[in-house]
Coordinates of C-alpha atoms and ligand atoms in Angstrom, one line a residue:
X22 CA 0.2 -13.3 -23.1
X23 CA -1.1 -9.8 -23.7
X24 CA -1.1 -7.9 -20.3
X25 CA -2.6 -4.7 -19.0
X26 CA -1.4 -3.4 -15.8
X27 CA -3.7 -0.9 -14.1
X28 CA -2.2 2.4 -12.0
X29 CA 0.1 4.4 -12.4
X30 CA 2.5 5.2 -9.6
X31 CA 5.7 3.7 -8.0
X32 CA 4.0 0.6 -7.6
X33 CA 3.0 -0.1 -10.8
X34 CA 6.1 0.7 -12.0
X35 CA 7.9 -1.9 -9.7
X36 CA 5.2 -4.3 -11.0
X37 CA 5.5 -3.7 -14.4
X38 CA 9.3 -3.8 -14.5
X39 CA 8.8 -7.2 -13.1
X40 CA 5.9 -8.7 -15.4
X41 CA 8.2 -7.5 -17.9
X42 CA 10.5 -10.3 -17.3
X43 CA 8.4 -13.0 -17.3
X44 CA 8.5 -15.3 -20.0
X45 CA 4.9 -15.6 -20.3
X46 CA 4.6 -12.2 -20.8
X47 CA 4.7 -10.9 -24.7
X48 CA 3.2 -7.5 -24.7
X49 CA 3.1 -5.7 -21.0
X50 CA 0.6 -2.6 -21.5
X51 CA -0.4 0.0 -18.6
X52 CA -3.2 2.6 -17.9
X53 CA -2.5 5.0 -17.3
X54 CA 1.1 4.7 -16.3
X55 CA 4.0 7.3 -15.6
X56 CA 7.3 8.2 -17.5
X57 CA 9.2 5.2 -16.0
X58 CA 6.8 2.6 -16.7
X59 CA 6.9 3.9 -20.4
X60 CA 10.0 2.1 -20.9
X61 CA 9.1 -1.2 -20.5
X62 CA 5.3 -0.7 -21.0
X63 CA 2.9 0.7 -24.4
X64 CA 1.1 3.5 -21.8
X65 CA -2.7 3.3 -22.7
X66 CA -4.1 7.2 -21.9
X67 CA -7.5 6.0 -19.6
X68 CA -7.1 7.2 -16.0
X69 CA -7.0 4.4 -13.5
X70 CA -10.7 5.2 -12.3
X71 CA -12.6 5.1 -15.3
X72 CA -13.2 1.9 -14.9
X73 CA -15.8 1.3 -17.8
X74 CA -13.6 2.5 -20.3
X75 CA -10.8 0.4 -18.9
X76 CA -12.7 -2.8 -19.3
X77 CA -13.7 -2.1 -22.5
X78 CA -10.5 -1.2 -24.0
X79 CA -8.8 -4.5 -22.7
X80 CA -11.9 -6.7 -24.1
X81 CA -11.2 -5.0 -27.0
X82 CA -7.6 -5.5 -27.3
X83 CA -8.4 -9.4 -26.5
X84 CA -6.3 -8.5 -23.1
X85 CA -5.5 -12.0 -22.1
X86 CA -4.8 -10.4 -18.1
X87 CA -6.0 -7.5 -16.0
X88 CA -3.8 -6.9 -13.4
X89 CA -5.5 -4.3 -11.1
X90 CA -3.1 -3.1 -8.8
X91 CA -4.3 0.4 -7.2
X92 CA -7.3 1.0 -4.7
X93 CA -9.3 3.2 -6.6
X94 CA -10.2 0.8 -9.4
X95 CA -10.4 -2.3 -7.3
X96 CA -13.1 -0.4 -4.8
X97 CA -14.8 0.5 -8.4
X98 CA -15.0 -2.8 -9.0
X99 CA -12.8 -3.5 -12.5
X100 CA -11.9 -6.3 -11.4
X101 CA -15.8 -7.8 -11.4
X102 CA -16.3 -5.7 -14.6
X103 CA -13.5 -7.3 -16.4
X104 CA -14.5 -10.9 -15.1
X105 CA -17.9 -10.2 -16.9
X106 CA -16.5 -8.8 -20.1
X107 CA -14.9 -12.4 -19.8
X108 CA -11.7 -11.6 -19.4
X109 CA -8.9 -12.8 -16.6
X110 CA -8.1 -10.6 -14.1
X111 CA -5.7 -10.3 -11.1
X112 CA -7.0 -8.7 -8.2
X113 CA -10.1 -8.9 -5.2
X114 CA -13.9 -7.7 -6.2
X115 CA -14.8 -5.3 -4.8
X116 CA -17.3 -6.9 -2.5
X117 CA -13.6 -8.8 -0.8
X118 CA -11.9 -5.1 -1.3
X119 CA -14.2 -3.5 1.3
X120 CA -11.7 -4.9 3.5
X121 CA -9.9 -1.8 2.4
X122 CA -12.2 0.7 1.1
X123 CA -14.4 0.6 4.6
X124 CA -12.8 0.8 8.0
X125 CA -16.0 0.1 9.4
X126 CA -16.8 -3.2 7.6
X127 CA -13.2 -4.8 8.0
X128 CA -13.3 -3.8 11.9
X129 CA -16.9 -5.3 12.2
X130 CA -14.8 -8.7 10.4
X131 CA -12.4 -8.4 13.0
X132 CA -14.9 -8.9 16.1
X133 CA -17.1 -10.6 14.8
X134 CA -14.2 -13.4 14.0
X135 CA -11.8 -12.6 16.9
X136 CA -9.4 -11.4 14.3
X137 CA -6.8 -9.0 16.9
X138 CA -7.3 -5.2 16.5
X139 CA -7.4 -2.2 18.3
X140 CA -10.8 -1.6 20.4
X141 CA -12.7 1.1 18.4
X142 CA -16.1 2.6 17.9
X143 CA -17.7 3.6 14.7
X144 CA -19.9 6.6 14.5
X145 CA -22.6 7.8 11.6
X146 CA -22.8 11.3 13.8
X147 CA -20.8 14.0 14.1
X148 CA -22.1 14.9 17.8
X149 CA -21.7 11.5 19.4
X150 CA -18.4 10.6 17.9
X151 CA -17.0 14.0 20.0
X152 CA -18.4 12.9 22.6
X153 CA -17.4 9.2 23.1
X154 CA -13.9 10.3 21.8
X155 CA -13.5 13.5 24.5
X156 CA -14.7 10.7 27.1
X157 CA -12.0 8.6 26.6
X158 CA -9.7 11.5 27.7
X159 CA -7.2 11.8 25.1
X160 CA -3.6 12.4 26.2
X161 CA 0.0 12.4 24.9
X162 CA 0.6 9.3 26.8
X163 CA -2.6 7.5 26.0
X164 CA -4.1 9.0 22.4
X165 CA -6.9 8.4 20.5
X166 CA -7.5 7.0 16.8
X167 CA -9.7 9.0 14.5
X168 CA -10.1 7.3 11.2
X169 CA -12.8 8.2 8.6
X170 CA -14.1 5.3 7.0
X171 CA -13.5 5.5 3.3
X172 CA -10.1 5.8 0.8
X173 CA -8.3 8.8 1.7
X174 CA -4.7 8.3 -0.1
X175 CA -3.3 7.7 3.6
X176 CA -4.5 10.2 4.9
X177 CA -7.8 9.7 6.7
X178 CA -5.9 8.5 10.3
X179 CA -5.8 11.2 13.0
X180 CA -4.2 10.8 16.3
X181 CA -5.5 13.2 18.2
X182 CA -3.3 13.8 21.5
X183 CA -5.8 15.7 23.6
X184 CA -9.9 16.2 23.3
X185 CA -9.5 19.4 21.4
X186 CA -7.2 17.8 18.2
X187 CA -9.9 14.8 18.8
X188 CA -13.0 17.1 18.1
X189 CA -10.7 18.9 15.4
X190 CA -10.3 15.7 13.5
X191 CA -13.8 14.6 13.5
X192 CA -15.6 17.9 12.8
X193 CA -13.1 17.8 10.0
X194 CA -14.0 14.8 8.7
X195 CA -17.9 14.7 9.0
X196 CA -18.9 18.2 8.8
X197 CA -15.5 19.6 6.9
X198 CA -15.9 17.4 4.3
X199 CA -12.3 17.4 3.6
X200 CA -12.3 13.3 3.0
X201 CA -15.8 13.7 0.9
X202 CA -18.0 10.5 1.1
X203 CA -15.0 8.7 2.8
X204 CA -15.6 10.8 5.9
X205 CA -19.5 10.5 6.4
X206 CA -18.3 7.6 9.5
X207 CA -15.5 7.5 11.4
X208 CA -14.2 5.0 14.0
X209 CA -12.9 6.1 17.0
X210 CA -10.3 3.3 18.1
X211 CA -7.8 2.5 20.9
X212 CA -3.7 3.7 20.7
X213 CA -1.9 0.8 20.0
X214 CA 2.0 0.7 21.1
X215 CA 4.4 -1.6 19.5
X216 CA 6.3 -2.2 16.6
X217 CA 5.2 -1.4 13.1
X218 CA 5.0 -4.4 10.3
X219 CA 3.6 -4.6 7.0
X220 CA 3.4 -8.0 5.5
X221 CA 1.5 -8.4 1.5
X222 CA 0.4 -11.8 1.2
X223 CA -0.5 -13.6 -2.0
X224 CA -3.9 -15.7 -1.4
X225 CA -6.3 -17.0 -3.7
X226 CA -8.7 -17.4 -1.1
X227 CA -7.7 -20.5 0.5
X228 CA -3.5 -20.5 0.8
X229 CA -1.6 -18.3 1.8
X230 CA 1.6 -16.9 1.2
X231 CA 2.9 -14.5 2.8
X232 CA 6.2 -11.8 1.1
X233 CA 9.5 -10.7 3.1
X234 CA 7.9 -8.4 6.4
X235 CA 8.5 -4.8 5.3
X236 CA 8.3 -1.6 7.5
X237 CA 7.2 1.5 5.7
X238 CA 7.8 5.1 7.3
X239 CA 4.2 7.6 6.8
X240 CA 5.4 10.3 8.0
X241 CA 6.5 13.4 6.2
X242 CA 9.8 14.3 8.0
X243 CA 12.4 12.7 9.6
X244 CA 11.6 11.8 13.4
X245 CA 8.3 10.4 12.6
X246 CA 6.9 14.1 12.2
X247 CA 4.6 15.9 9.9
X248 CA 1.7 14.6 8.3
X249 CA 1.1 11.3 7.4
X250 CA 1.8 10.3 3.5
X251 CA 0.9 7.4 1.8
X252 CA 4.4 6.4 2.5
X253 CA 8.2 8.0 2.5
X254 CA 10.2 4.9 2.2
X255 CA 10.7 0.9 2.9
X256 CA 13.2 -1.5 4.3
X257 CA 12.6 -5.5 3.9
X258 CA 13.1 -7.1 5.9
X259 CA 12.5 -6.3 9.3
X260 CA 14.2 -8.0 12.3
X261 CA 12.0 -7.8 15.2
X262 CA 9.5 -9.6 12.7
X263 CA 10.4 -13.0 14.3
X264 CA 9.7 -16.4 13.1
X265 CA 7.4 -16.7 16.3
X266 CA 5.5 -13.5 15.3
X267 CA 5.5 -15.0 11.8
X268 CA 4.0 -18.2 13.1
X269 CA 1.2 -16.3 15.0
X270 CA 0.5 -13.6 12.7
X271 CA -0.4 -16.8 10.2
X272 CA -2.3 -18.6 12.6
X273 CA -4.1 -15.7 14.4
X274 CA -4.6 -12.6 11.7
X275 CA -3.7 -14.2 8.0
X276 CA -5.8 -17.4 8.0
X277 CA -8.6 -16.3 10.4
X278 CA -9.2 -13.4 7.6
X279 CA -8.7 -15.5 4.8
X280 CA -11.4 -17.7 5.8
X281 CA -13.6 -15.0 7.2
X282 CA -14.1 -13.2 3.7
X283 CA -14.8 -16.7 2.2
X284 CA -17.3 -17.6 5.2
X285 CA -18.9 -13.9 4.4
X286 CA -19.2 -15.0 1.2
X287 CA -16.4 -12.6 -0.5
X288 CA -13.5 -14.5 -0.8
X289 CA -10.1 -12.8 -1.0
X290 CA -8.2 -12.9 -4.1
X291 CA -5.1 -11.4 -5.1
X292 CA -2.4 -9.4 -2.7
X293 CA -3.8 -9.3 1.3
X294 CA -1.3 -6.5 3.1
X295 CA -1.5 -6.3 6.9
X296 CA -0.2 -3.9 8.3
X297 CA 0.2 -5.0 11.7
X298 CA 1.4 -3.7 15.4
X299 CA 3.6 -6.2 16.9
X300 CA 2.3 -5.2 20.6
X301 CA 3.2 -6.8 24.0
X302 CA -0.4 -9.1 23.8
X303 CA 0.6 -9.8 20.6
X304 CA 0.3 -8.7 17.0
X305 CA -2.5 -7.0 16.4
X306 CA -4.2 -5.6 12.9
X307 CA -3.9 -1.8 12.2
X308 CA -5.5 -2.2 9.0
X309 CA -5.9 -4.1 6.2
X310 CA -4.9 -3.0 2.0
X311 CA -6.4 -4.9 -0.7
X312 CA -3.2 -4.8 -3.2
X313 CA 0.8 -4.8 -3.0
X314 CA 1.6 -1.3 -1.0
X315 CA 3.3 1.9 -2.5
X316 CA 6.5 2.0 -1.9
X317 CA 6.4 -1.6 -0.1
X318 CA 6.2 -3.1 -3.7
X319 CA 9.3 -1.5 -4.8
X320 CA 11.4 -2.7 -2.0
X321 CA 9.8 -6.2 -1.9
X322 CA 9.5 -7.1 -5.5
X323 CA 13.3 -6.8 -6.3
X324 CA 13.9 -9.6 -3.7
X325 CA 11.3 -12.0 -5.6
X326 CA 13.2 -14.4 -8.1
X327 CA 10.1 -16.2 -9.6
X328 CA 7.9 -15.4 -11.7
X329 CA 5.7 -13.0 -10.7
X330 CA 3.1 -13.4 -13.8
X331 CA 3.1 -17.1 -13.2
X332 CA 2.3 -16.3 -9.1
X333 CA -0.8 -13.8 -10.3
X334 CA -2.1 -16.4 -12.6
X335 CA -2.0 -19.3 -9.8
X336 CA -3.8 -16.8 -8.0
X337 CA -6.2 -16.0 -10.4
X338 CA -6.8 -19.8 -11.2
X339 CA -7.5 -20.3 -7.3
X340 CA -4.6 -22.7 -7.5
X341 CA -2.1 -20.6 -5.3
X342 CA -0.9 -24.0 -4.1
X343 CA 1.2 -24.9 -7.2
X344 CA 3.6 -22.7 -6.9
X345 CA 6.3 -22.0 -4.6
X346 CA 7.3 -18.1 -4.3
X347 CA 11.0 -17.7 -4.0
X348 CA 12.7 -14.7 -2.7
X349 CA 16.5 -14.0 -2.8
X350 CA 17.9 -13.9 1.5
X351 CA 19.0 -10.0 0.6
X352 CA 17.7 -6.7 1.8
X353 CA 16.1 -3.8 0.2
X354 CA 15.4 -0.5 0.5
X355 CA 13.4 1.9 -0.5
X356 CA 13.6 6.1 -0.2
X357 CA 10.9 8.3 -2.0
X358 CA 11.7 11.6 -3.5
X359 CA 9.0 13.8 -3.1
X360 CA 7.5 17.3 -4.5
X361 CA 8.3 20.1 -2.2
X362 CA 4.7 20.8 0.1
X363 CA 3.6 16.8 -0.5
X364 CA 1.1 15.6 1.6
X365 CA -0.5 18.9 0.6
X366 CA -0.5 21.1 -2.6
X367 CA 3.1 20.8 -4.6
X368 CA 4.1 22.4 -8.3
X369 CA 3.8 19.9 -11.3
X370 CA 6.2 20.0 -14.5
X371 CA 9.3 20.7 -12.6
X372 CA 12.2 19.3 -15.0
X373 CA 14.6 16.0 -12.9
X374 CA 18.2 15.5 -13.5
X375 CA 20.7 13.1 -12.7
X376 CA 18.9 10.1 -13.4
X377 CA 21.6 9.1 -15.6
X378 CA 24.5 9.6 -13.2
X379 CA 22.9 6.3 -10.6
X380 CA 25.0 3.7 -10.8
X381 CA 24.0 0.8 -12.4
X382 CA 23.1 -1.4 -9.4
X383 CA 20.6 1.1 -8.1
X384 CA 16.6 0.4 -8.9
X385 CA 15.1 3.3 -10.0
X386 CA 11.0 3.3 -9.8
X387 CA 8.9 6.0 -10.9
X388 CA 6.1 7.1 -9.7
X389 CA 4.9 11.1 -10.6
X390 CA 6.9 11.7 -13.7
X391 CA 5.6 12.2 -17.3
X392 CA 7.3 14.1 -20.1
X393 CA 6.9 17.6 -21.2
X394 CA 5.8 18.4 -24.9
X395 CA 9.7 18.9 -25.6
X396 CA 9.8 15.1 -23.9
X397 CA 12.3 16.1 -20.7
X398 CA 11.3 14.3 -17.6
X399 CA 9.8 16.3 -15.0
X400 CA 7.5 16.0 -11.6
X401 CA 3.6 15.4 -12.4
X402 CA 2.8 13.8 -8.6
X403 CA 3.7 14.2 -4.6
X404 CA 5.9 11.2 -4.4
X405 CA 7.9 11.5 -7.7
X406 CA 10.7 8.5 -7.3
X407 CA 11.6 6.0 -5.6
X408 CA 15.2 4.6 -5.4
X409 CA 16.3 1.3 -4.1
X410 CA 19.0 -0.8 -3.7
X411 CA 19.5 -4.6 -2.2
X412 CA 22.2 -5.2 0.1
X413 CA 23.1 -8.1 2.4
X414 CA 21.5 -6.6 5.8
X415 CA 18.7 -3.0 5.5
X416 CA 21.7 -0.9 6.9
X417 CA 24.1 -1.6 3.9
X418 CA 20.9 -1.4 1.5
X419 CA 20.1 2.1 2.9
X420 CA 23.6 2.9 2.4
X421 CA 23.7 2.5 -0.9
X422 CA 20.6 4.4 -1.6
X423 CA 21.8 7.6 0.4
X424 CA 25.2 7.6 -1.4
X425 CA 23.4 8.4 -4.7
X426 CA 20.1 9.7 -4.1
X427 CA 21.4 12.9 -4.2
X428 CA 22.2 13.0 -7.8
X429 CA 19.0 12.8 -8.8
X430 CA 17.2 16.9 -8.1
X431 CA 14.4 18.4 -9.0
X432 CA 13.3 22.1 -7.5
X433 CA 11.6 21.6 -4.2
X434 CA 12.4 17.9 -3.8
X435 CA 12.4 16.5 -0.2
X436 CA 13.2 12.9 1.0
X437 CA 14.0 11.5 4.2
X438 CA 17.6 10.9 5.8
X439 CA 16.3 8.4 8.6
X440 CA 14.4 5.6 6.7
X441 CA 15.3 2.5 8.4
X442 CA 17.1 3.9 11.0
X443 CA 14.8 2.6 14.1
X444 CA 15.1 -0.4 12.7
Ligands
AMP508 P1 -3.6 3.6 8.5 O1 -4.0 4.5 7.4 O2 -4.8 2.9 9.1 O3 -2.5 2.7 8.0 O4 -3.0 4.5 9.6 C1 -1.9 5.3 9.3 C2 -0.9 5.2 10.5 O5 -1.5 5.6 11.7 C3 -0.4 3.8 10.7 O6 0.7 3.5 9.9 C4 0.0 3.8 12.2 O7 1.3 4.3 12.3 C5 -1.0 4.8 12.7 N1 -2.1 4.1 13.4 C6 -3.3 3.8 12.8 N2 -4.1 3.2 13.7 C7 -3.4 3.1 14.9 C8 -3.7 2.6 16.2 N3 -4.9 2.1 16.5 N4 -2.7 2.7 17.1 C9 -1.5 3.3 16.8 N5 -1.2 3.8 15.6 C10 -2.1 3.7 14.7
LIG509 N1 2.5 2.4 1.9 C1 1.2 2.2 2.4 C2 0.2 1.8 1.4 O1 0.4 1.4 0.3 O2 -1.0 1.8 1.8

């Protein structure tokens, strides 16, 4: 089969070093793709958003599978435009990836089918959103949620810690304009305390099945502090994901959304990532993605022995029952290099060494690299690598992954010493 991956970042690097291996799988292309993903992909030069073009080329190349794997082009809707050019493609439509592309419509899922979340409000109005947010007296022990509705690379959540970061936040985001069309609502919700827990399932609609739990780490620095990122590093799995939260996050969060979409008439195809709280009434749904998670894919795809072409195509046929995902019993883990000032402005074109001096049994993804016009590798993102390694428990994964990480430098490049380490 002739493939065409769609991103460019960590992710789809992780993705395509995987489709790469599958038997079924004769030429793997990728648009736009990064410097890593150039070795075991042909890079086609359209940018992931530009959708039309996208769908055009791949009719034309007689693409026999789309796999859409970042936000932007599944909220654009490639995957319904490939579907009409007549062509298979791996991913939700954007009617079922609203789910991620609107915090207000997956929250108004959630009550309306009793799916667990935090309480929230959702405002179209700068004035009343201050208002009801400064009312619910915001605190360092008991904050409040601001989230603006739209994508906003992991960025749009605020928790504001007292009435004045609270106003801050949501004059920011409606009247600032600093999130654009994504900020014109915002909810307001409720602090949730607990444990953090991502979990990607594959569904076609109907079954579910759900990956290794993962636990990703958004904030900037070590601590938990700075800004929130779209994420700094992975482990898989994650202990205090239980086989009795397992069992209840199936029957009380992945089903009852599963069926929801398809009883709203947008059933949910492709990967379904929950990020979840695991609080003392219970898990609850932070929010919901609409495709594998950056850097969760790179930690949780090197754990996956079958055939993850095979999986997508099950998926895609609505016929998720035939196969059986299996996953090796090791850890991973995950650490992100970043560009010195990410989550805000960083330098580009800065050259990266060391790469060759890993050892072999490290897992090197890429996510903002490209090559210069003399063809060296250097930075072209905010999160510019990720490096993992599998291990028989997340402590002796992380290990591995700290003992070499530092031979890989680039000017300005940050990472962070305490992934995992809560854990
Ligand atoms: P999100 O973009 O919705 O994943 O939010 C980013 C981060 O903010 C999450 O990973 C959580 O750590 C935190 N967060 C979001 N919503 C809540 C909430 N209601 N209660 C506590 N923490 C939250
Ligand atoms: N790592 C969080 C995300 O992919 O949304």
């Amino acid at each position: 089969m002739k493939i065409l991956l769609v991103g460019g970042g960590g992710r789809e690097h992780a993705i395509a070093w995987k489709l790469a291996q599958s038997p079924l799988c004769t030429k793997l292309f990728c648009a736009p793709g990064n410097a890593g993903i150039a070795r075991v992909a042909e890079l086609v030069p359209i940018a992931a958003a530009d959708v039309d073009a996208i769908a055009l080329w791949a009719a034309r190349n007689g693409m026999d599978f789309v796999v859409v794997a970042s936000d932007d082009p599944l909220a654009l809707g490639l995957v319904d435009k490939c579907k009409a050019a007549g062509l298979r493609a791996f991913g939700p439509s954007q009617a079922a990836a609203e789910l991620e592309w609107s915090k207000v419509f997956s929250k108004g899922l959630m009550k309306k089918y009793n799916i667990p979340t935090a309480e929230y409000e959702m405002f179209t109005d700068c004035e009343s959103s201050v208002k009801y947010a400064k009312l619910q007296h915001p605190s360092a022990q008991k904050p409040v949620v601001i989230k603006a509705d739209g994508l906003a690379l992991g960025k749009g959540v605020i928790i504001a810690r007292s009435a004045d970061e609270a106003e801050d936040a949501i004059r920011d985001m409606m009247e600032g304009g600093r999130f654009a069309a994504s900020g014109r609502r915002v909810v307001v919700e409720e602090f949730l305390r607990g444990r953090e827990v991502t979990v990607l399932c594959f569904t076609d609609g109907e079954t579910v099945v759900p990956m290794p739990a993962s636990r990703d780490h958004k904030r900037a620095f070590d601590g938990d502090l700075g800004p929130n990122t779209g994420g700094m590093g992975v482990i898989t799995p994650v202990a205090d994901y239980t086989p009795e939260f397992a069992a209840r996050c199936m029957d009380e969060i992945f089903l009852p959304t599963v069926r929801a979409m398809k009883a709203e008439g947008r059933p949910f195809a492709g990967v379904l990532y929950f990020e979840l709280m695991l609080t003392p009434d219970g898990p609850k749904v932070i929010e919901y993605n609409a495709r594998f998670g950056d850097p969760e894919a790179q930690a949780i795809l090197p754990l996956l022995e079958s055939d993850l072409l095979d999986i997508m195509l099950a998926v895609e046929d609505g016929n998720l029952r035939r196969v059986t995902p299996v996953w090796t019993d090791a850890a991973c883990a995950c650490v992100v290099m970043a560009s010195g000032g990410y989550p805000g402005d960083y330098p580009k074109g800065l050259p990266i060494a060391g790469i060759e001096s890993l050892s072999e049994d490290m897992l090197l993804f890429h996510a903002g690299t490209a090559r210069d016009t003399e063809g060296r590798l250097v930075t072209a993102g905010g999160r510019v690598l990720a490096l993992c390694a599998t291990g028989n428990a997340p402590k002796e994964a992380l290990e591995r992954v700290y003992g070499q990480i530092d031979k890989v430098t680039f000017n300005g490049a940050f990472y962070r010493r305490d992934i995992g380490k809560s854990t």
